[in-house]
PDB file of C-alpha atoms and ligand atoms in Angstrom:
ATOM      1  CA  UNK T  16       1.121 -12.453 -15.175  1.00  0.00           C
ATOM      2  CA  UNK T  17       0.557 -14.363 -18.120  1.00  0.00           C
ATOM      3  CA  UNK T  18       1.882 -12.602 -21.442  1.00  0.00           C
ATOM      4  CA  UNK T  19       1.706 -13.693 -25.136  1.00  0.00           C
ATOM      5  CA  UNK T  20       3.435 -16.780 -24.759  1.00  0.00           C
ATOM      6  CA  UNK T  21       1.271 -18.413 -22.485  1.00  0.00           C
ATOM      7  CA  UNK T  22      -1.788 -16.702 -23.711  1.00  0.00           C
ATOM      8  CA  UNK T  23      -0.951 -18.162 -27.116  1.00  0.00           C
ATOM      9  CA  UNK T  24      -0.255 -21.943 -25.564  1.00  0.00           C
ATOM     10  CA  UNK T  25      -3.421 -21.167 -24.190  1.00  0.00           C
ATOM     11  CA  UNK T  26      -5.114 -20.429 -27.670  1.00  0.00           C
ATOM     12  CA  UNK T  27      -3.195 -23.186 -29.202  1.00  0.00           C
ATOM     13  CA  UNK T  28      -4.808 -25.812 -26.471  1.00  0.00           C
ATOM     14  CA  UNK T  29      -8.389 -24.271 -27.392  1.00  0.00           C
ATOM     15  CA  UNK T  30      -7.926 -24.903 -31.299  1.00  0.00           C
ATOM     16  CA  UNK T  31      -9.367 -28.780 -29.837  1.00  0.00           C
ATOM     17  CA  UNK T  32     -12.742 -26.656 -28.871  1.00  0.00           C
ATOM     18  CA  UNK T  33     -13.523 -25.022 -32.292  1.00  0.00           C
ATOM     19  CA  UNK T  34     -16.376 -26.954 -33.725  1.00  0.00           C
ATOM     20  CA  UNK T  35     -18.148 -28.106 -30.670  1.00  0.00           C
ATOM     21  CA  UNK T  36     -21.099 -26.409 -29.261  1.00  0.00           C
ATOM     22  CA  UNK T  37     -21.458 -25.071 -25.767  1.00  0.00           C
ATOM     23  CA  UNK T  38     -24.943 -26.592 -24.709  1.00  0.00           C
ATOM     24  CA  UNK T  39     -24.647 -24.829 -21.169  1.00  0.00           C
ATOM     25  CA  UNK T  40     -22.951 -22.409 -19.275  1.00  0.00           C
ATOM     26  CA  UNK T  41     -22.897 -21.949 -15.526  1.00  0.00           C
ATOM     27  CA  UNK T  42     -21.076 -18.623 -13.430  1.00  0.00           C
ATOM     28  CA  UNK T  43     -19.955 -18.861 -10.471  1.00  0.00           C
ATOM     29  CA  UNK T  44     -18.182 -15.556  -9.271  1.00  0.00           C
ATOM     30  CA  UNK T  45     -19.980 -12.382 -10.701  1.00  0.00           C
ATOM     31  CA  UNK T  46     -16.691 -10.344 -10.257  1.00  0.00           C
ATOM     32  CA  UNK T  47     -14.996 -12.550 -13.263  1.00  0.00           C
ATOM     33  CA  UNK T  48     -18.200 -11.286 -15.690  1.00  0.00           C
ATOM     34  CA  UNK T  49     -17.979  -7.883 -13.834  1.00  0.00           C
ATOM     35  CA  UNK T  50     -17.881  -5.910 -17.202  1.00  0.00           C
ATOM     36  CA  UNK T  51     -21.421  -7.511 -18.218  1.00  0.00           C
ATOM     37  CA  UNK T  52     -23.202  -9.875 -16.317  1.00  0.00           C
ATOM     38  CA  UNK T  53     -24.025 -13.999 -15.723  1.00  0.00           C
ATOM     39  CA  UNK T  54     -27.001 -13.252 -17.532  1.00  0.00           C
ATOM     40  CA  UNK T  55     -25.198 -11.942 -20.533  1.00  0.00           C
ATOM     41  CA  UNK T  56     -22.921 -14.606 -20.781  1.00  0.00           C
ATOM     42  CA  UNK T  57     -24.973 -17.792 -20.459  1.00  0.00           C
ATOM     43  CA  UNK T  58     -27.435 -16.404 -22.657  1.00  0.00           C
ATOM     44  CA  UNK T  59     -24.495 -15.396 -25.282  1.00  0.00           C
ATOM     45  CA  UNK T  60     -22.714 -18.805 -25.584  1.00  0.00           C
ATOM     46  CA  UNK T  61     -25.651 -21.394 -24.662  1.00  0.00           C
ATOM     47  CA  UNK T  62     -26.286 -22.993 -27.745  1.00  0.00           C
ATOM     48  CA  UNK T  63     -23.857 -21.520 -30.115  1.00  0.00           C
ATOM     49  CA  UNK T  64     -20.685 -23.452 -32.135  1.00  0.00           C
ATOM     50  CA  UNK T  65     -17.021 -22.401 -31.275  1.00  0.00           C
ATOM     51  CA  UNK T  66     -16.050 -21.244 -34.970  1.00  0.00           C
ATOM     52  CA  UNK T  67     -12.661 -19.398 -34.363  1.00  0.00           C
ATOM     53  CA  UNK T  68     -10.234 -18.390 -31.104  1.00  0.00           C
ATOM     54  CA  UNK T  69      -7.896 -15.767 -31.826  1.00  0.00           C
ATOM     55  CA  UNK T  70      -5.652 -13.943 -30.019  1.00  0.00           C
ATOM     56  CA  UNK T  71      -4.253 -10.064 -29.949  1.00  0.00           C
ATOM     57  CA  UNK T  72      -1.665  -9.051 -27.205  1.00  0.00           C
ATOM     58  CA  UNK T  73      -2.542 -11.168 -23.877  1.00  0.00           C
ATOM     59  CA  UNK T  74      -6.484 -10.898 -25.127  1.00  0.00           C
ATOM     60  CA  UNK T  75      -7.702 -14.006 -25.718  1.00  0.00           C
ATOM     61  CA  UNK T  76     -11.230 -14.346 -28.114  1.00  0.00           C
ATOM     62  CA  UNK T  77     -13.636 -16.816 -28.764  1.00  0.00           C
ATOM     63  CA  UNK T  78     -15.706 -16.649 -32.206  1.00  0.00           C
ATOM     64  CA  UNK T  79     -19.105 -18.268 -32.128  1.00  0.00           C
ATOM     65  CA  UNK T  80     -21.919 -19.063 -34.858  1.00  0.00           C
ATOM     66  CA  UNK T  81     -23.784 -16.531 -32.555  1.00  0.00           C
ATOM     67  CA  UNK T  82     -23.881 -12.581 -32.633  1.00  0.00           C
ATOM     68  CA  UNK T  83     -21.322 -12.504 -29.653  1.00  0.00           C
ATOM     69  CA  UNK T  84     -18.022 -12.951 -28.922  1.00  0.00           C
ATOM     70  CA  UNK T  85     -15.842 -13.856 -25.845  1.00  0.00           C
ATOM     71  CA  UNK T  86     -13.155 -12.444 -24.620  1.00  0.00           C
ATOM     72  CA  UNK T  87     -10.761 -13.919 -22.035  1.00  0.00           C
ATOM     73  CA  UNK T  88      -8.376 -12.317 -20.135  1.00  0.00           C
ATOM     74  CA  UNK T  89      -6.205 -14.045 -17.425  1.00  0.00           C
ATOM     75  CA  UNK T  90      -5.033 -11.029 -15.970  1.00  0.00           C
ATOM     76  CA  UNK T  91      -2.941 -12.651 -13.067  1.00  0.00           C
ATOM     77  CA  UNK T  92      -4.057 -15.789 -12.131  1.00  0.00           C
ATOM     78  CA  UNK T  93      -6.086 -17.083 -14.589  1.00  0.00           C
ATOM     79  CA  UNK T  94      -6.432 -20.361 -16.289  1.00  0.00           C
ATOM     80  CA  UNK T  95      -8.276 -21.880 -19.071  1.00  0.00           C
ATOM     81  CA  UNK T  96      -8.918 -25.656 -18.999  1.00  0.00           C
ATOM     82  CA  UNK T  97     -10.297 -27.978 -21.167  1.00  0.00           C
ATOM     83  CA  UNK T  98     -11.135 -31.005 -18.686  1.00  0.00           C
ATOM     84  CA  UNK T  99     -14.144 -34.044 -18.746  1.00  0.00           C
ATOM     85  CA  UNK T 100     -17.082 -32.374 -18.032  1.00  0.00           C
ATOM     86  CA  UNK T 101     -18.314 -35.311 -15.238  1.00  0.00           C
ATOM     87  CA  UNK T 102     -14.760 -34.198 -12.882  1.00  0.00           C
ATOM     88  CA  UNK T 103     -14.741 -32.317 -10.068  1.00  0.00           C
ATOM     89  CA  UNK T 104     -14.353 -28.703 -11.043  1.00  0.00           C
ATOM     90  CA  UNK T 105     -10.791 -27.437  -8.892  1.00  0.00           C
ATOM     91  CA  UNK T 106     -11.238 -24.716  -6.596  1.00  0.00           C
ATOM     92  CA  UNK T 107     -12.038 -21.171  -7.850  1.00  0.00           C
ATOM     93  CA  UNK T 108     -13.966 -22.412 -10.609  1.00  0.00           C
ATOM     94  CA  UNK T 109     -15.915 -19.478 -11.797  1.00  0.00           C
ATOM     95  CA  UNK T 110     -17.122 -19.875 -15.240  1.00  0.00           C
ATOM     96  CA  UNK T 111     -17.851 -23.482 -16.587  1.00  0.00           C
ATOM     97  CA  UNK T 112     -19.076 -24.093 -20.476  1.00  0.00           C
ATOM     98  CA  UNK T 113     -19.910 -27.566 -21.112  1.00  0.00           C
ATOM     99  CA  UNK T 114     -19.655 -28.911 -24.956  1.00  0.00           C
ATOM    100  CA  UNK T 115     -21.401 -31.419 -26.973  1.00  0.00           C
ATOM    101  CA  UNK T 116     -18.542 -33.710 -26.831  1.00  0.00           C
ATOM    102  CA  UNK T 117     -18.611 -34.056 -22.533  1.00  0.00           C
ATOM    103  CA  UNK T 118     -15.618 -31.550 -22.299  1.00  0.00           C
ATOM    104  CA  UNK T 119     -15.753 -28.334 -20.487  1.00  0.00           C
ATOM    105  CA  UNK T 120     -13.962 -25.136 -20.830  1.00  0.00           C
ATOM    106  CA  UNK T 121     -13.321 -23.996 -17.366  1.00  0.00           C
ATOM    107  CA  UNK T 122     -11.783 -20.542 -16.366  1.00  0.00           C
ATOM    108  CA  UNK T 123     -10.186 -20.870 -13.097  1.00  0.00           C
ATOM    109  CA  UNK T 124      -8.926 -17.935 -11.088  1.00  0.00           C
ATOM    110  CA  UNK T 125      -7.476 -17.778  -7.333  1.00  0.00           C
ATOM    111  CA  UNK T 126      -7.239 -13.831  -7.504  1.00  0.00           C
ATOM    112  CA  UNK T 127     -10.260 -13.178  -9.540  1.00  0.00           C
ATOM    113  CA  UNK T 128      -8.493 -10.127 -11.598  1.00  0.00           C
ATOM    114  CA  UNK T 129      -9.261 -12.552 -14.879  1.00  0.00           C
ATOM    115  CA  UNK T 130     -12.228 -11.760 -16.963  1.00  0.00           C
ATOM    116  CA  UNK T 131     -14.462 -13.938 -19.162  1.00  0.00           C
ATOM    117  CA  UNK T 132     -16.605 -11.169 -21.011  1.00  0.00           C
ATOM    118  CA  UNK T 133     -19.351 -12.066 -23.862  1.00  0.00           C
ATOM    119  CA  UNK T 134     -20.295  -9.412 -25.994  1.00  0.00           C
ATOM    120  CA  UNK T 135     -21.845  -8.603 -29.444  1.00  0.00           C
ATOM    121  CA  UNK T 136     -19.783  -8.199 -32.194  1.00  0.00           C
ATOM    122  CA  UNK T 137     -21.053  -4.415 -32.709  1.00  0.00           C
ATOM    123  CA  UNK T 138     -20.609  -3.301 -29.308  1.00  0.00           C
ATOM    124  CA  UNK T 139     -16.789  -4.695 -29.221  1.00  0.00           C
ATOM    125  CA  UNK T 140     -15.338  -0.827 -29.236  1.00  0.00           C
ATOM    126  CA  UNK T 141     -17.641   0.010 -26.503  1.00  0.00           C
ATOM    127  CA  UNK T 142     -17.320  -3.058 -24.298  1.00  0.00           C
ATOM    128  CA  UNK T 143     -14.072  -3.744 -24.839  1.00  0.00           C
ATOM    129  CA  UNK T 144     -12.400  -0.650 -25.868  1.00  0.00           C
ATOM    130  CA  UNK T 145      -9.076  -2.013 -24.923  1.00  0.00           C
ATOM    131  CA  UNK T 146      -8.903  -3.931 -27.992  1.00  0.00           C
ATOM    132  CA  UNK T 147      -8.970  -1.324 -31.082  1.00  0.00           C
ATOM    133  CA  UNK T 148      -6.143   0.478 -28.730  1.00  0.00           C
ATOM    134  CA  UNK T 149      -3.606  -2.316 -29.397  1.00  0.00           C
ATOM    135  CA  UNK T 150      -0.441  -1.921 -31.109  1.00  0.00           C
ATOM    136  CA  UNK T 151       0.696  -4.787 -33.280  1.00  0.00           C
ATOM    137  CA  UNK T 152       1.176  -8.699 -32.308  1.00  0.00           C
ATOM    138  CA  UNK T 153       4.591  -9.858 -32.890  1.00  0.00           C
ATOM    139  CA  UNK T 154       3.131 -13.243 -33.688  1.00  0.00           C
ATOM    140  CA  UNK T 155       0.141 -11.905 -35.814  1.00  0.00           C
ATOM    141  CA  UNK T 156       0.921  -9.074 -37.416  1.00  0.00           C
ATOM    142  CA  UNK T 157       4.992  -9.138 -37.240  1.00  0.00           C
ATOM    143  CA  UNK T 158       6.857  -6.129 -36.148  1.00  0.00           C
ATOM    144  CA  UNK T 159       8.776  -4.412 -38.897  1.00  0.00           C
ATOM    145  CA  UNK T 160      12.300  -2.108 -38.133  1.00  0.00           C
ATOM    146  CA  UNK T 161      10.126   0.640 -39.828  1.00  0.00           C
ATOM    147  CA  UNK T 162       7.563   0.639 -37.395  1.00  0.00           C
ATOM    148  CA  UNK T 163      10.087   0.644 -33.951  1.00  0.00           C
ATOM    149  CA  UNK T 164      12.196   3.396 -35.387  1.00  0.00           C
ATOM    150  CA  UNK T 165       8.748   5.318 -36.233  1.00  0.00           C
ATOM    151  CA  UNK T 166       7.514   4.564 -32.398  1.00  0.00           C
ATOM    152  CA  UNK T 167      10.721   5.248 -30.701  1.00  0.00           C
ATOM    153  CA  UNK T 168      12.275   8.593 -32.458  1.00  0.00           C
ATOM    154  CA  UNK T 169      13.045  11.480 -30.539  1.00  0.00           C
ATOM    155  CA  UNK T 170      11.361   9.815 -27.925  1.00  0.00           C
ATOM    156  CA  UNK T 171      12.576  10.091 -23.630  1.00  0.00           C
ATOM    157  CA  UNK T 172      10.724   7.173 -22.309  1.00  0.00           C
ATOM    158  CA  UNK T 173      12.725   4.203 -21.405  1.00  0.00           C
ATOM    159  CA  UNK T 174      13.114   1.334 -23.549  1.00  0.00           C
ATOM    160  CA  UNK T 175      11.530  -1.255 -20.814  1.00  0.00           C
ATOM    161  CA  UNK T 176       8.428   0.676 -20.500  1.00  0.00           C
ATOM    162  CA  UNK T 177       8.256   1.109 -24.364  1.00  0.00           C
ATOM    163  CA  UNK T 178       8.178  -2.772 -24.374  1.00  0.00           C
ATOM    164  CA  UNK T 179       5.440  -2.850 -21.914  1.00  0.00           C
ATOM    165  CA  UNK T 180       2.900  -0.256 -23.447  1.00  0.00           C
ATOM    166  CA  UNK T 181       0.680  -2.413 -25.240  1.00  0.00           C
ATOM    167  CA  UNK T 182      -0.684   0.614 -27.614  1.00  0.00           C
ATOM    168  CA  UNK T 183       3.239  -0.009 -28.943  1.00  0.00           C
ATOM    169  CA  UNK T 184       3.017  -3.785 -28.777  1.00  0.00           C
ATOM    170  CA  UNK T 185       0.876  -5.815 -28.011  1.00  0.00           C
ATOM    171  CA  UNK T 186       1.486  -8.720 -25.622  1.00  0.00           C
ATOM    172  CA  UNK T 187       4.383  -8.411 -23.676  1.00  0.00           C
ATOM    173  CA  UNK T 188       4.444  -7.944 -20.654  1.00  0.00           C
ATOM    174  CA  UNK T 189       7.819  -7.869 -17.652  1.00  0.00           C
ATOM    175  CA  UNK T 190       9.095 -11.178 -18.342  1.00  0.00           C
ATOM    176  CA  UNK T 191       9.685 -10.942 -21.794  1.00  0.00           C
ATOM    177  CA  UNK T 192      10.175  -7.282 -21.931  1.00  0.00           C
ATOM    178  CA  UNK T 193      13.525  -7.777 -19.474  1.00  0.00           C
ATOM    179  CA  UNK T 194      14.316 -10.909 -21.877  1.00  0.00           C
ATOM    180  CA  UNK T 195      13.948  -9.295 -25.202  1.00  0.00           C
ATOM    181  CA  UNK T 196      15.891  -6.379 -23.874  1.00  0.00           C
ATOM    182  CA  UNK T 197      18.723  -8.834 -22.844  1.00  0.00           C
ATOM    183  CA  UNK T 198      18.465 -10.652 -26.194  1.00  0.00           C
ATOM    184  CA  UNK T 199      18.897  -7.522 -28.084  1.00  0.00           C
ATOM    185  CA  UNK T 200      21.745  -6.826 -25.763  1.00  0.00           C
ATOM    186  CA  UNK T 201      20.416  -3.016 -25.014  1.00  0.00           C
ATOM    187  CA  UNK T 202      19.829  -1.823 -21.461  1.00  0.00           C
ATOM    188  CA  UNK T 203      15.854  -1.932 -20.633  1.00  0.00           C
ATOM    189  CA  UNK T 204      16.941   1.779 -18.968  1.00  0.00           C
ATOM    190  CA  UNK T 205      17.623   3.565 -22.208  1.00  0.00           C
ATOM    191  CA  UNK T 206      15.389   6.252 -23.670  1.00  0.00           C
ATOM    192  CA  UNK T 207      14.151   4.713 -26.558  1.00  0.00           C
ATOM    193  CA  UNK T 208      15.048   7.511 -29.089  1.00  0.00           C
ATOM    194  CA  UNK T 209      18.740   6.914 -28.497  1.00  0.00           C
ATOM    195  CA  UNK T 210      18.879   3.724 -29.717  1.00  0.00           C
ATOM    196  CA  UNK T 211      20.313   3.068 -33.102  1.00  0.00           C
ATOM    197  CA  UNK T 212      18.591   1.437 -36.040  1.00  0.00           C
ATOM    198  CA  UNK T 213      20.752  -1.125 -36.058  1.00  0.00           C
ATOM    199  CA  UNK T 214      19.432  -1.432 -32.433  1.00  0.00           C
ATOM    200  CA  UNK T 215      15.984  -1.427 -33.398  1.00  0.00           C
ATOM    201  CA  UNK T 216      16.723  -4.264 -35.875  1.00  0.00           C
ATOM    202  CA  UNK T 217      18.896  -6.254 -32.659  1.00  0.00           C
ATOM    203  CA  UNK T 218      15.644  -5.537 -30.692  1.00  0.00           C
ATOM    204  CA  UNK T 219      12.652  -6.656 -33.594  1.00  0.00           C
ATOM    205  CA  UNK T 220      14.599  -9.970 -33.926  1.00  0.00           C
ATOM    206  CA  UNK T 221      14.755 -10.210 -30.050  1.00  0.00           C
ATOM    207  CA  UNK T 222      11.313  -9.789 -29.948  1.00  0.00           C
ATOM    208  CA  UNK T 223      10.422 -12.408 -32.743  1.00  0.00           C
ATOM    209  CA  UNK T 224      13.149 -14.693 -31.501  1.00  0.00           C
ATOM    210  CA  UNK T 225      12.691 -14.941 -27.706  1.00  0.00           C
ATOM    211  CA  UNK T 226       8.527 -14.783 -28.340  1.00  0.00           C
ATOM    212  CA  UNK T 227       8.592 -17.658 -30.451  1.00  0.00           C
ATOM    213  CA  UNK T 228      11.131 -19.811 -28.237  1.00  0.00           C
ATOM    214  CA  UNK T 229       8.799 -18.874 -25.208  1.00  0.00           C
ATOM    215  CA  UNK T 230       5.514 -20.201 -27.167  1.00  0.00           C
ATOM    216  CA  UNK T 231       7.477 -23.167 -28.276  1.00  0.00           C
ATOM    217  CA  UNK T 232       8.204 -24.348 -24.722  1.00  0.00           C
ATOM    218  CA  UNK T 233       4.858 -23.784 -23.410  1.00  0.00           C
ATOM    219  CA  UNK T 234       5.531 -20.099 -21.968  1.00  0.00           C
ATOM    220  CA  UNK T 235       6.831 -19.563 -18.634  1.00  0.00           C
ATOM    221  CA  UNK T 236       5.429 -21.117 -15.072  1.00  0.00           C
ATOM    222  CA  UNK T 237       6.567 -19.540 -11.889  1.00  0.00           C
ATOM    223  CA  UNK T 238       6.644 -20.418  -8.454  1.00  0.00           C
ATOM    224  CA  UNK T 239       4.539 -17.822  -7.193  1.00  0.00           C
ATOM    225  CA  UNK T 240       1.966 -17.948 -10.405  1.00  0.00           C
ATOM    226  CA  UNK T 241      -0.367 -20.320 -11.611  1.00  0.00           C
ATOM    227  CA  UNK T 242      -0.070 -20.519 -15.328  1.00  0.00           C
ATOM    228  CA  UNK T 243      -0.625 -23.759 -17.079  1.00  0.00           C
ATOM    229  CA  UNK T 244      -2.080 -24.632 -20.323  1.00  0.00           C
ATOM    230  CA  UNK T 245      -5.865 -26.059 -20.913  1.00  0.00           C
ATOM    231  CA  UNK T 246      -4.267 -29.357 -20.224  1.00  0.00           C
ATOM    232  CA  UNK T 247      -2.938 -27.882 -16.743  1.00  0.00           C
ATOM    233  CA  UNK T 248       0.537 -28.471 -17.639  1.00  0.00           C
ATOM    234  CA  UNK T 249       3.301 -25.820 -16.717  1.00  0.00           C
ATOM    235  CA  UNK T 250       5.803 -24.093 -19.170  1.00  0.00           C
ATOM    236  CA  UNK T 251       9.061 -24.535 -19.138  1.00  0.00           C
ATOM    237  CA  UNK T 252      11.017 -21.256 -20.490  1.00  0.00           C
ATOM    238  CA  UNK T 253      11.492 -20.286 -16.773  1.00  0.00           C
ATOM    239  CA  UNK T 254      14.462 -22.555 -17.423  1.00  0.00           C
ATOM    240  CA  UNK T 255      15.572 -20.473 -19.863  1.00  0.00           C
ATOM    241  CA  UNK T 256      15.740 -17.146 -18.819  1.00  0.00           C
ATOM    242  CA  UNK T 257      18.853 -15.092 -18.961  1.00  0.00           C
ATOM    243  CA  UNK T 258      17.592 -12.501 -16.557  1.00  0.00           C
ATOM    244  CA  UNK T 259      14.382 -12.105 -15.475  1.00  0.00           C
ATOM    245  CA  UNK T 260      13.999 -13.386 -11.814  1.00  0.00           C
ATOM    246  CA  UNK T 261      18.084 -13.768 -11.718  1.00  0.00           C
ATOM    247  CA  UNK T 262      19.304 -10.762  -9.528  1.00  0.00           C
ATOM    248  CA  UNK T 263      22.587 -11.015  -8.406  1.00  0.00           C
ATOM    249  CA  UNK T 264      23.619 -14.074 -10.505  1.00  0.00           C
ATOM    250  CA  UNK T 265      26.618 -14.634 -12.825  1.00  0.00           C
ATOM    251  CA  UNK T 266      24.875 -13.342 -16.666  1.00  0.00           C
ATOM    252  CA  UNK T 267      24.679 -16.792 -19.063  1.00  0.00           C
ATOM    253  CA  UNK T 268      25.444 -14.903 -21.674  1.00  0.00           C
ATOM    254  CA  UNK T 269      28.668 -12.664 -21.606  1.00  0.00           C
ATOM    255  CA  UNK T 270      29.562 -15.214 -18.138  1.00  0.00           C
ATOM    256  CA  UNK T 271      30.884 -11.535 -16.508  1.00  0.00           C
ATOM    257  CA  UNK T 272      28.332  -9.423 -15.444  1.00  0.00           C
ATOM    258  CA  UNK T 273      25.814  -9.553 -12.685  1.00  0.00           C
ATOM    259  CA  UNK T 274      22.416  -9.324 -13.050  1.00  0.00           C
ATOM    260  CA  UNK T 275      21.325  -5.514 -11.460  1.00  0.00           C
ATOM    261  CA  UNK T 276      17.906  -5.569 -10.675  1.00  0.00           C
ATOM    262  CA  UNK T 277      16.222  -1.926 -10.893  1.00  0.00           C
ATOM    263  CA  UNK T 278      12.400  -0.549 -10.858  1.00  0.00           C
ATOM    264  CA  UNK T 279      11.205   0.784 -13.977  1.00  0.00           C
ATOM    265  CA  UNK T 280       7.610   2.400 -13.455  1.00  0.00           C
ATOM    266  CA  UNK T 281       6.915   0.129 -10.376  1.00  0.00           C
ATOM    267  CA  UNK T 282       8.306  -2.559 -12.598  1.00  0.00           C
ATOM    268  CA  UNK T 283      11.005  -4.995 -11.579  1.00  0.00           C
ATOM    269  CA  UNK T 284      13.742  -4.850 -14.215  1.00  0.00           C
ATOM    270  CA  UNK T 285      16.411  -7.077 -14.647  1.00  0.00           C
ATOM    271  CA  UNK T 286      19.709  -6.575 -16.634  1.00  0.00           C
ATOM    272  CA  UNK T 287      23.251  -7.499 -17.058  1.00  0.00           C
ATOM    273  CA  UNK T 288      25.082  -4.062 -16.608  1.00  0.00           C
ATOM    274  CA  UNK T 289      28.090  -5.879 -19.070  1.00  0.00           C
ATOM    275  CA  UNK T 290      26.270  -7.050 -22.205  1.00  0.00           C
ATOM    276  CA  UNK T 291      23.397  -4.517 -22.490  1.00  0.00           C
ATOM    277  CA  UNK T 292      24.327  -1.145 -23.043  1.00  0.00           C
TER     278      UNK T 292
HETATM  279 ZN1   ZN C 308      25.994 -10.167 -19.715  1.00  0.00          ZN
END
């Protein structure tokens, strides 16, 4: 599932939108604009300039000169492409917006768990509640030491599924949650309240550090997802990961351990039993 870093490569690729105006808008699947309808989002974004498209956690949002918004969410199989408006749209094509310039933004989705919701800008807490619920983005808002030790004291849970509650976070996701944890050299399966603060600071510049290497090489494409960017190229920090998807292997880091590979709230969890403690 895409997380921040290729959400945010996403964004990034969009930036070429802002300024152009969506002169029509077509749906394919309903189930993709379940949470409204077609109706609502043709009617939203015909006509309207792209002003702005931010991102919070994996929550992707378009700004318009219009009263609505869009939000995108890729879920699992998602993509957002930017591609000539005239070429054959790929397979599982379910929301096309064609621009003044002969571009189209196309969201693509094999599974159809993404969403492409419009909605206006005073209904966002009841439409899309999900969004006032999320914690901080490492990327937008920086996590401070402060904060963690705040969010984790006297707390049981374990540290993975810390990382992965997005009311704590916002935008990772089990990739980067197994990576951070590596990076910060703590096991994923301790209770967050017993780590140290000089833990917590190990584990905010993990999160910082391993984020903004992931963004920088396009996020992470694997074999069994379809990630790419608006271009439709993959990532490439799948070739850099220390442990996630590595089970078994020698760890590239302390070059003793083996990576143990345990389930963490129906999560897959990857660690080197050595170097994270
Ligand atoms: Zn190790």
């Amino acid at each position: 599932m895409p997380e921040l870093p290729e959400v945010e490569t996403v964004r990034r690729g969009l930036n070429t939108v802002v300024g152009r105006r969506i002169v029509s808008a077509t749906v394919g699947r309903d189930r993709v604009v379940r949470r409204t309808s077609a109706q609502t989002l043709i009617d939203g974004v015909t006509g309207v300039e792209i002003t702005a498209v931010q991102r919070r956690g994996k929550y992707l949002v378009i700004h318009t000169t219009g009263d609505q918004r869009v939000m995108i969410h890729l879920r699992m199989s998602g993509q957002v492409l930017i591609t000539a408006a005239d070429s054959a749209p790929p397979a599982h094509t379910h929301v096309r917006m064609t621009l003044d310039d002969r571009r189209e933004i196309r969201f693509v989705d094999p599974r159809t768990f993404g969403e492409v919701v419009a909605y206006r800008v005073r209904d966002e807490p009841e439409v899309v509640p999900e969004l006032i619920r999320l914690g901080p983005d490492p990327l937008v808002d920086g996590i401070a030491t402060k904060y963690v030790v705040a969010a984790f004291a006297g707390r049981r849970r374990r540290l993975k599924d810390a990382l992965l509650d997005q009311s704590v976070i916002a935008g990772i996701g089990n990739i980067y949650g197994d990576e951070i944890c590596h990076a910060a050299r703590i096991s994923p399966l301790r209770p967050v309240g017993s780590v140290n603060r000089r833990g917590v600071v190990r584990l905010t510049d993990a999160i910082h550090r391993v984020l903004a290497d992931a963004v920088a090489a396009g996020g992470s494409t694997l074999g069994d997802a379809q990630y790419v960017g608006v271009d439709g190229a993959a990532g490439t920090f799948q070739n850099h990961h220390r442990v996630y998807g590595r089970t078994g292997l020698r760890c590239r880091t302390c070059g003793r351990g083996l990576i143990r590979r345990t389930v963490v709230s129906q999560r897959s969890t990857h660690h080197c039993p050595v170097c994270q403690r």
